[in-house]
Short mmCIF file of C-alpha atoms and ligand atoms in Angstrom, two decimals:
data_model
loop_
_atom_site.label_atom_id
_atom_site.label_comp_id
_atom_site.label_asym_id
_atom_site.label_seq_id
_atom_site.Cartn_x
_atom_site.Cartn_y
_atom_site.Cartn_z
CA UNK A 1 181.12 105.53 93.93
CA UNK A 2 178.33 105.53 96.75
CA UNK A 3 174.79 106.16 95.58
CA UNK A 4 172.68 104.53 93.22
CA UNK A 5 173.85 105.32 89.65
CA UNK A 6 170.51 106.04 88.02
CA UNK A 7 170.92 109.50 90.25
CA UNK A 8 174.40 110.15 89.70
CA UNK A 9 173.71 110.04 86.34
CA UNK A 10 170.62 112.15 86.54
CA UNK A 11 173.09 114.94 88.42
CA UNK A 12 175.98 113.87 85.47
CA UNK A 13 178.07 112.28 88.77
CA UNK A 14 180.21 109.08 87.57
CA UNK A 15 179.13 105.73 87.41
CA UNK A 16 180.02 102.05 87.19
CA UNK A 17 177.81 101.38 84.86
CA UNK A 18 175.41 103.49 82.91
CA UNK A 19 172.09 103.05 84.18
CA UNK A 20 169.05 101.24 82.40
CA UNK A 21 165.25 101.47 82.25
CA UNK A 22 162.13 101.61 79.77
CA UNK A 23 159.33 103.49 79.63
CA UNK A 24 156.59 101.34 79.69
CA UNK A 25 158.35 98.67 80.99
CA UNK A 26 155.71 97.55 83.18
CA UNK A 27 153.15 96.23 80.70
CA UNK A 28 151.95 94.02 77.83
CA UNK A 29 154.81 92.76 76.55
CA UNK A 30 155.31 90.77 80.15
CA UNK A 31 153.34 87.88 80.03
CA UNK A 32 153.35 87.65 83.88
CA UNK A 33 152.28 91.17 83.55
CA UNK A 34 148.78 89.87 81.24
CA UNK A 35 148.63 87.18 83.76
CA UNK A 36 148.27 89.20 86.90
CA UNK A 37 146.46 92.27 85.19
CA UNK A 38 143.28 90.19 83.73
CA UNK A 39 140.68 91.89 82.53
CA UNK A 40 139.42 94.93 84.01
CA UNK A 41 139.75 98.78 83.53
CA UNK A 42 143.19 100.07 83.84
CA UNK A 43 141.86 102.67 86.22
CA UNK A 44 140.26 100.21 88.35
CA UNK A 45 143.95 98.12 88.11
CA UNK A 46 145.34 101.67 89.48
CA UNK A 47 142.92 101.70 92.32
CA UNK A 48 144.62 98.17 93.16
CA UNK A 49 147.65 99.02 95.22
CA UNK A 50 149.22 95.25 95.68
CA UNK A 51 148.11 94.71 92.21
CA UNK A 52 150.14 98.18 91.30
CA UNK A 53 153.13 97.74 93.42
CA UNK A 54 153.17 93.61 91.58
CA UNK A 55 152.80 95.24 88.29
CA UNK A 56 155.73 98.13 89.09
CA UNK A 57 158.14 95.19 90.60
CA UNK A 58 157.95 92.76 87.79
CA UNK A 59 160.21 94.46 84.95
CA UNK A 60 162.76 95.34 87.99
CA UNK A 61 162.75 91.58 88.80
CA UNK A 62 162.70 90.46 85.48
CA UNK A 63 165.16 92.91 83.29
CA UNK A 64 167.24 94.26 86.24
CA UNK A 65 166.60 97.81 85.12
CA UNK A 66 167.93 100.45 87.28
CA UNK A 67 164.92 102.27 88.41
CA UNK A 68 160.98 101.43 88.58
CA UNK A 69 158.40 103.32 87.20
CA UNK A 70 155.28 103.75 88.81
CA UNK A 71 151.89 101.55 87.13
CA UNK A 72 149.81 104.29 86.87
CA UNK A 73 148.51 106.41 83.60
CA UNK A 74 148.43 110.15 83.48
CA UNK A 75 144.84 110.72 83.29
CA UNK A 76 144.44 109.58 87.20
CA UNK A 77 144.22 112.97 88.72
CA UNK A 78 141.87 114.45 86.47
CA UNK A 79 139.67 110.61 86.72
CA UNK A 80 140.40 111.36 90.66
CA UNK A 81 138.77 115.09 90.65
CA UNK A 82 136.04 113.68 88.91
CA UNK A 83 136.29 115.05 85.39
CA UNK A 84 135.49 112.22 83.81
CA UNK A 85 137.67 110.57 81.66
CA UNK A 86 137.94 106.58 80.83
CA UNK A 87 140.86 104.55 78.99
CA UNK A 88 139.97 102.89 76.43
CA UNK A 89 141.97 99.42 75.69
CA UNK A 90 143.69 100.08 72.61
CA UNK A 91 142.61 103.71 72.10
CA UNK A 92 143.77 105.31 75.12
CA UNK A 93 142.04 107.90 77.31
CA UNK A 94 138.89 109.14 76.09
CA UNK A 95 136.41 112.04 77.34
CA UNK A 96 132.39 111.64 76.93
CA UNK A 97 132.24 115.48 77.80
CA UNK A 98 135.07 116.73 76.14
CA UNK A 99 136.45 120.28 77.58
CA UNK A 100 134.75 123.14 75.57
CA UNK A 101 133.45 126.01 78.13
CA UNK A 102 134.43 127.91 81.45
CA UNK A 103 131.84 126.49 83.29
CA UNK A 104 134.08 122.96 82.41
CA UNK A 105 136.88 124.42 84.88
CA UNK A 106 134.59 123.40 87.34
CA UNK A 107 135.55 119.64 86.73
CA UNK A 108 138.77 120.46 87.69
CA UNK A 109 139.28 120.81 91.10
CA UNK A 110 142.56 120.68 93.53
CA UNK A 111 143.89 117.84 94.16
CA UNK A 112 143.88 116.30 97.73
CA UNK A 113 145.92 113.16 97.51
CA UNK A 114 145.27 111.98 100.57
CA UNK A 115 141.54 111.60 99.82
CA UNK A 116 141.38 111.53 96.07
CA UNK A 117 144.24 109.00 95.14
CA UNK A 118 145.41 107.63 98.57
CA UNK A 119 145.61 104.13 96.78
CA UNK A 120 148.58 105.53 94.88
CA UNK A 121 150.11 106.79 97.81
CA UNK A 122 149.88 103.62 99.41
CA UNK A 123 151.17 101.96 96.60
CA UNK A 124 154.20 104.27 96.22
CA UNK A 125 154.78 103.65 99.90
CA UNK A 126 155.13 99.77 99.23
CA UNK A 127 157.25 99.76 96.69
CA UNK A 128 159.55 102.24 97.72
CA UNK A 129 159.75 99.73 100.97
CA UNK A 130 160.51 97.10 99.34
CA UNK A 131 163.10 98.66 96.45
CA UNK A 132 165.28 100.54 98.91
CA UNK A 133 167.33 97.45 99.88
CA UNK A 134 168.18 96.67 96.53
CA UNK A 135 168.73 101.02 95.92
CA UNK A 136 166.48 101.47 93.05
CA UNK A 137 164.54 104.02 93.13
CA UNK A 138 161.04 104.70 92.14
CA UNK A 139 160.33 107.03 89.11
CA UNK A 140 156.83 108.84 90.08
CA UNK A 141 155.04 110.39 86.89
CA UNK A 142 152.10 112.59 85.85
CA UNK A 143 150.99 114.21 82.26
CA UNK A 144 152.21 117.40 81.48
CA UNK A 145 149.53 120.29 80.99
CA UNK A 146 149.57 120.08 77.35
CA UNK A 147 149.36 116.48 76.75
CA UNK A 148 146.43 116.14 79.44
CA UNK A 149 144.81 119.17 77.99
CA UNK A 150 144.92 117.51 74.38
CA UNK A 151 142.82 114.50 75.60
CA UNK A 152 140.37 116.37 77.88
CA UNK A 153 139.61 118.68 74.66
CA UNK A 154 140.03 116.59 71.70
CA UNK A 155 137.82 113.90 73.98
CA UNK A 156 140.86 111.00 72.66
CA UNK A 157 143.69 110.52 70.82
CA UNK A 158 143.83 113.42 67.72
CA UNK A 159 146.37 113.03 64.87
CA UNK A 160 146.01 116.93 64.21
CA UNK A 161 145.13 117.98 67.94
CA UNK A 162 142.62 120.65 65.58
CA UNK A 163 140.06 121.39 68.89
CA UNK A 164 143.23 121.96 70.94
CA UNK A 165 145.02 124.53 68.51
CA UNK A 166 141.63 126.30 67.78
CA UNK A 167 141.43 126.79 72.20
CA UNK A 168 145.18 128.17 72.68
CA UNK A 169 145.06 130.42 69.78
CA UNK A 170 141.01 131.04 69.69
CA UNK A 171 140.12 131.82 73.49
CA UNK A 172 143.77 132.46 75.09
CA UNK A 173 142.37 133.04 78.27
CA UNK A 174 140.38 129.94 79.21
CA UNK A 175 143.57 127.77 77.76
CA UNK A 176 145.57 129.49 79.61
CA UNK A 177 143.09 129.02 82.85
CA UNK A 178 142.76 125.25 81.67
CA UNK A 179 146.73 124.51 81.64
CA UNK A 180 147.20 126.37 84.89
CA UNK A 181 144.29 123.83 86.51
CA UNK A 182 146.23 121.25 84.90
CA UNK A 183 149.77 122.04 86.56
CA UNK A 184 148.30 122.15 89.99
CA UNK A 185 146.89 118.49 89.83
CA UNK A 186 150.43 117.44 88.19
CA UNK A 187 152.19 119.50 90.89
CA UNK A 188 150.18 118.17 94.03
CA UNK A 189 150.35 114.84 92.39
CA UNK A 190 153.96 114.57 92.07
CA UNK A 191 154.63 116.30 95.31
CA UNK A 192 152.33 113.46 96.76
CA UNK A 193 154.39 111.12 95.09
CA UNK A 194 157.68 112.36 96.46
CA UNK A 195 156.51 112.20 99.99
CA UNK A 196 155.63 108.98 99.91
CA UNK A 197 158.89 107.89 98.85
CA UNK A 198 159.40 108.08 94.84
CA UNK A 199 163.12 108.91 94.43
CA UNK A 200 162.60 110.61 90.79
CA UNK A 201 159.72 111.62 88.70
CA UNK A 202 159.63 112.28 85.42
CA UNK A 203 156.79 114.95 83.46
CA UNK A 204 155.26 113.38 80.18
CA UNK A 205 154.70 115.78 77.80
CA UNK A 206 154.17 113.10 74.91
CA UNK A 207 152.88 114.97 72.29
CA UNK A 208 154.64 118.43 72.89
CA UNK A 209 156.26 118.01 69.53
CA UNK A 210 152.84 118.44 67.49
CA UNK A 211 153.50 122.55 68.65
CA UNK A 212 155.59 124.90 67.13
CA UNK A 213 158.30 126.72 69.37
CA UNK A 214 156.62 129.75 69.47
CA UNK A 215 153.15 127.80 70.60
CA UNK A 216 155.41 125.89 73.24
CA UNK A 217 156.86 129.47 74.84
CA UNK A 218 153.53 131.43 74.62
CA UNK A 219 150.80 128.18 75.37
CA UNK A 220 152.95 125.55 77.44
CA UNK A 221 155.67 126.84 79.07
CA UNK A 222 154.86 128.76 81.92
CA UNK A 223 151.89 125.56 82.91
CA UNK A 224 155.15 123.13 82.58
CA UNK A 225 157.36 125.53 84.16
CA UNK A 226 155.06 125.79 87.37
CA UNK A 227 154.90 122.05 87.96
CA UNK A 228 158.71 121.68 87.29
CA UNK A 229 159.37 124.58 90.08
CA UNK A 230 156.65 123.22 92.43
CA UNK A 231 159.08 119.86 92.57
CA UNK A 232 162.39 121.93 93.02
CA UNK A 233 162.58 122.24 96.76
CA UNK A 234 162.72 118.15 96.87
CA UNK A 235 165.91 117.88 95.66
CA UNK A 236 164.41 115.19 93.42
CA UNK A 237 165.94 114.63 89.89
CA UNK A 238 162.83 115.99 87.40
CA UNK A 239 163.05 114.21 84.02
CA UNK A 240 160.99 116.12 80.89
CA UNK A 241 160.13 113.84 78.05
CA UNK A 242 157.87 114.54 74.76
CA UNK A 243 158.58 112.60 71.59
CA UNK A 244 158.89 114.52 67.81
CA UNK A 245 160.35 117.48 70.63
CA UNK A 246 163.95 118.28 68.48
CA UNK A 247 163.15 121.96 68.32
CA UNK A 248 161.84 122.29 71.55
CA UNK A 249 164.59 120.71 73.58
CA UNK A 250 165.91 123.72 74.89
CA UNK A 251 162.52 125.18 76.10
CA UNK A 252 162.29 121.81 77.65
CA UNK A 253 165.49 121.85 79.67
CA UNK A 254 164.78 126.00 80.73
CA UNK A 255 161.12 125.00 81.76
CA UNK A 256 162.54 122.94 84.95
CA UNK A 257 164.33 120.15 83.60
CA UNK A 258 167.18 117.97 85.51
CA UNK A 259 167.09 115.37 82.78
CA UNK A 260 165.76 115.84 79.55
CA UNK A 261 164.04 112.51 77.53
CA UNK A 262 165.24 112.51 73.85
CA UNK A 263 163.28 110.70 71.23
CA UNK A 264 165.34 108.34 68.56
CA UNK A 265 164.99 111.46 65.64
CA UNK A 266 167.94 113.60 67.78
CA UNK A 267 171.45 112.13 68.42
CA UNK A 268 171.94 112.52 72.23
CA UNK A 269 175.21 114.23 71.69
CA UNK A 270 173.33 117.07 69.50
CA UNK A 271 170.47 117.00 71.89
CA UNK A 272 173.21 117.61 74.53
CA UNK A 273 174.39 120.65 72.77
CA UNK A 274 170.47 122.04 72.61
CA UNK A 275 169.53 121.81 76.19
CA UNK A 276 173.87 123.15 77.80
CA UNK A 277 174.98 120.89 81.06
CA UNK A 278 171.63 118.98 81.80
CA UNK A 279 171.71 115.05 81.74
CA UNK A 280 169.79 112.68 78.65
CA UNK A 281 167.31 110.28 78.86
CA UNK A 282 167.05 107.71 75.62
CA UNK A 283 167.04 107.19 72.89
CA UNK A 284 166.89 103.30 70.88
CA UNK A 285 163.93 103.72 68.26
CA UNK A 286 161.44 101.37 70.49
CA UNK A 287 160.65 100.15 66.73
CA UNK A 288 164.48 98.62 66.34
CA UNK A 289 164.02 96.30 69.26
CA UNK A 290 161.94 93.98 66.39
CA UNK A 291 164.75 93.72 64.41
CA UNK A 292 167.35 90.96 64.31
CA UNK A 293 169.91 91.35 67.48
CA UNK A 294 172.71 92.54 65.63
CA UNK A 295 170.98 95.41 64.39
CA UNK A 296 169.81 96.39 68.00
CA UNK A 297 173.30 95.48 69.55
CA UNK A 298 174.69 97.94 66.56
CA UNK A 299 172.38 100.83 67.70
CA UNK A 300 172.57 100.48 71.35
CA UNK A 301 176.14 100.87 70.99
CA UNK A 302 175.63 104.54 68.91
CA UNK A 303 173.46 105.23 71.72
CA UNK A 304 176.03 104.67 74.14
CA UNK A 305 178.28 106.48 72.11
CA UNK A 306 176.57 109.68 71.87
CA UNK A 307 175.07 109.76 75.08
CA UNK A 308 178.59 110.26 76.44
CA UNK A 309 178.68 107.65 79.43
CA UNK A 310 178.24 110.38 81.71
CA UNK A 311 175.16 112.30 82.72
CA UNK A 312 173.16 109.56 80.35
CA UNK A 313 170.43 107.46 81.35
CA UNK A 314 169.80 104.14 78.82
CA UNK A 315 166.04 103.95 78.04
CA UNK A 316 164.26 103.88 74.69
CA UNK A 317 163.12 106.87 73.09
CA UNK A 318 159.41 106.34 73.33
CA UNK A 319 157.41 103.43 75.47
CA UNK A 320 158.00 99.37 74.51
CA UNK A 321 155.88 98.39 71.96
CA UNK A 322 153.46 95.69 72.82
CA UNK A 323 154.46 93.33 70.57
CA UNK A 324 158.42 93.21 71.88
CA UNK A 325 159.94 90.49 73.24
CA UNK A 326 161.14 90.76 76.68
CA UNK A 327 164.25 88.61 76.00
CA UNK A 328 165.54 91.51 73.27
CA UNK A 329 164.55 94.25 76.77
CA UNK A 330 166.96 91.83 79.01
CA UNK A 331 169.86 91.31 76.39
CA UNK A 332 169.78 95.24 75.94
CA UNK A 333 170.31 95.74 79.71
CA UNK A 334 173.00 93.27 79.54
CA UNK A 335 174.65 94.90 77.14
CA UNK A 336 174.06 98.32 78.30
CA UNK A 337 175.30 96.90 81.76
CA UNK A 338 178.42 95.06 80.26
CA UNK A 339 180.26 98.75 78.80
CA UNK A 340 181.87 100.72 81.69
CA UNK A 341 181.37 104.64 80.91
CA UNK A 342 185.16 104.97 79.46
CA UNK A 343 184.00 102.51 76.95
CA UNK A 344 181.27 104.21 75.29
CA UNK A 345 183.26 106.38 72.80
CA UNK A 346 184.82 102.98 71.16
CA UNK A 347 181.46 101.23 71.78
CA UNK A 348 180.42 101.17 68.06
CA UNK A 349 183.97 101.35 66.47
CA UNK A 350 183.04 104.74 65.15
CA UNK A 351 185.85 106.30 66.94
CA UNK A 352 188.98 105.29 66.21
CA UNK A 353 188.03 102.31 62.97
O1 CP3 B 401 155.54 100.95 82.52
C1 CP3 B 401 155.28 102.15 82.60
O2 CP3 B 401 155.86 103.00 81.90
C2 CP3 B 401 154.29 102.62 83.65
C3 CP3 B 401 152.95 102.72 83.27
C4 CP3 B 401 152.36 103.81 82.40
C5 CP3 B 401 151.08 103.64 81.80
N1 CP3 B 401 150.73 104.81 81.21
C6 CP3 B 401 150.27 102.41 81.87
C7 CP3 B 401 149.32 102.12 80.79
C8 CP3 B 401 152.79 105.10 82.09
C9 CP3 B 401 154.10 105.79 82.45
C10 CP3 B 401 151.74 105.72 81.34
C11 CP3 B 401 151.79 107.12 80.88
C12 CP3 B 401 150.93 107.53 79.76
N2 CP3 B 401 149.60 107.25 79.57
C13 CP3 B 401 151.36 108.39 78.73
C14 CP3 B 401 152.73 108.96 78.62
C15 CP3 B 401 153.68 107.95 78.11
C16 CP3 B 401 153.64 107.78 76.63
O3 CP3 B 401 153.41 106.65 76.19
O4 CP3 B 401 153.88 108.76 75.92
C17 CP3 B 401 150.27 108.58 77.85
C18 CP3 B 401 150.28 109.40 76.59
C19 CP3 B 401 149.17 107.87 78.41
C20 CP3 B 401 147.80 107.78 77.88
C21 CP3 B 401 147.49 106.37 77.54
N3 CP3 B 401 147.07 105.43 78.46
C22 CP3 B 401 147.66 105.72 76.29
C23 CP3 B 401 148.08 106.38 75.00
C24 CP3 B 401 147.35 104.35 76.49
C25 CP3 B 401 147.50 103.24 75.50
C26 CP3 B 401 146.27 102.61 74.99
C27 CP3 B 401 146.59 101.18 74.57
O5 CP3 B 401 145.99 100.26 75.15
O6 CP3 B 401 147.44 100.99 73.68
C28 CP3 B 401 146.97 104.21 77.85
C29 CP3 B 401 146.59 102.94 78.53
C30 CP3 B 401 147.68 102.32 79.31
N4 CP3 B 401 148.43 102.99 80.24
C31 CP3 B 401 148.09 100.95 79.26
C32 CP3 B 401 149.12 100.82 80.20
C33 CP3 B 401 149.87 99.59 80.60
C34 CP3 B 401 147.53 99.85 78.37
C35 CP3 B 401 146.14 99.42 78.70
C36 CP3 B 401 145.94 98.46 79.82
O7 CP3 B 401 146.81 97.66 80.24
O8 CP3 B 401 144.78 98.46 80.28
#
């Protein structure tokens, strides 16, 4: 089997092995990763590129995952273009000047990444240097319109997302303006991205699930859909993720989709059946990896299981949570790592017992 198998598997060709990796693997649950960040703004970390390509390496080094994601957050292009947004430690990205008016398009100009972001470029271009040898490949990312639009109008995190809702449905027209805005820097960015060497890139739409289907079709879809075809001439794998998403799974997969991410509350063998012939991304509760090892061992296996062996990539289905331990992350790859594909059906004794 020639190729790297995180690709096959995105394209549902046969592996060895199925392949492995976290979102948010790169972060504070590494202490080496709290020892080399210290202390300043995330954004400013971002701005860091040997710092950046450091921070991307160290969960590849340390967990032997199968692919790297880029340290970077999704607000960067819209912090690039000068809207001005911050992130908050703890909190997440917040907005002083929340979105609210027409005249706020303004803030939101196209993206030139060679001017506004060239430190991720150059960052992209080192790491991608010094993975290819080993053939991982670098996952490039960027928010999705929704989820970007949700912090640039609720001005942080929302539990309701009540100042979003009362935009789509209230003043279609300047949402619909504002998403657009928002595909173009997610486009330009990931093209960017993909030039410079990222093998993959995956489109966060984290908190897609807080919208109904028919919100998702009439609000989101064609914004996600125009990033998702702005990658397609690449030839890049394009993984969609958004967590609570079960009933939006197959607007997902028709918006663009090569992979789609799965969150823990869908088996990936019924998510499967929701988004027809496309490859899963997922899905250990991110919660579970806090429990004793035979309880995690037990549900990686049903993971394995339903994701098929083929056309599955291992990851959790939401980001690590800060307070895991990264010797539970390395025994998971292991064990991931140790089950060739033919295994999975008998990998929890649920088939044949
Ligand atoms: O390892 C990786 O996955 C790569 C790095 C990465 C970060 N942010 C670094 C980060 C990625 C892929 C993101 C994407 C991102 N950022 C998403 C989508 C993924 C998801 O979790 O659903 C979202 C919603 C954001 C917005 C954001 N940025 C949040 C909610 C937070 C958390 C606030 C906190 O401190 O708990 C951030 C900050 C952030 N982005 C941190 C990291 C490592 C933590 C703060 C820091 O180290 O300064």
């Amino acid at each position: 089997m020639t190729g790297c198998r995180f690709l096959r598997a995105c394209r549902s060709e046969p592996v060895d092995r199925v392949p492995v990796w976290f979102m948010r693997q790169a972060g504070r649950s590494l202490p080496e990763y709290r020892a080399a960040r210290g202390t300043g703004s995330i954004l400013s970390a971002i701005a860091d590129p040997d710092l950046v390509a450091e921070l991307t390496l160290q969960p590849v080094r340390r967990y032997g995952v199968d692919a790297a994601i880029l340290f970077s957050d999704i607000v960067v292009p819209a912090a690039a273009v000068g809207f001005g947004v911050e992130v908050a430690p703890g909190t997440g990205p917040v907005v002083a000047d929340p979105f609210r008016h027409p005249d706020d398009l303004r803030r939101l100009r196209p993206l030139e990444p060679e001017v506004d972001t060239p430190y991720v470029l150059e960052a992209v271009r080192a790491i991608a240097a010094e993975l290819r040898p080993r053939g991982v490949p670098l996952i490039g990312f960027a928010g999705a319109p929704f989820t970007v639009a949700s912090y640039l109008v609720e001005g942080g995190p929302s539990r309701t997302y009540a100042r979003t809702k009362a935009l789509m449905h209230g003043n279609p027209t300047l949402w619909m303006a504002l998403v657009d805005r928002l595909a173009d820097l997610a486009g330009t960015s990931l093209l960017s991205q993909v030039e410079a060497g990222a093998g993959a890139v995956q489109l966060f739409d984290s908190w897609a699930g807080a919208l109904s289907p028919d919100e998702y079709r009439r609000f989101v879809a064609p914004a996600t859909t125009k990033v998702l075809d702005a990658l397609a001439a690449t030839g890049v794998p394009r993984i969609h993720f958004g967590v609570g998403t079960g009933e939006l799974l197959g607007q997902m997969a028709r918006a663009g989709a090569d992979v789609v991410g799965v969150d823990w509350r869908v088996p990936l063998d019924e998510a499967r059946r929701r988004i027809g012939g496309r490859a899963v991304q997922g899905n250990l509760d991110p919660a579970l990896c806090l429990a004793p090892w035979p309880a995690i061992e037990q549900q990686v296996r049903t993971v394995l299981r339903e994701g098929g062996g083929i056309g599955h990539i291992f990851n959790l289905g939401h980001g690590v949570l800060p307070k895991t331990d990264p010797e539970i992350l390395e025994r998971v790859v292991t064990l991931v790592h140790s089950t060739p594909p033919s295994d999975v059906a008998r990998a929890d004794g649920a088939n044949g017992a």
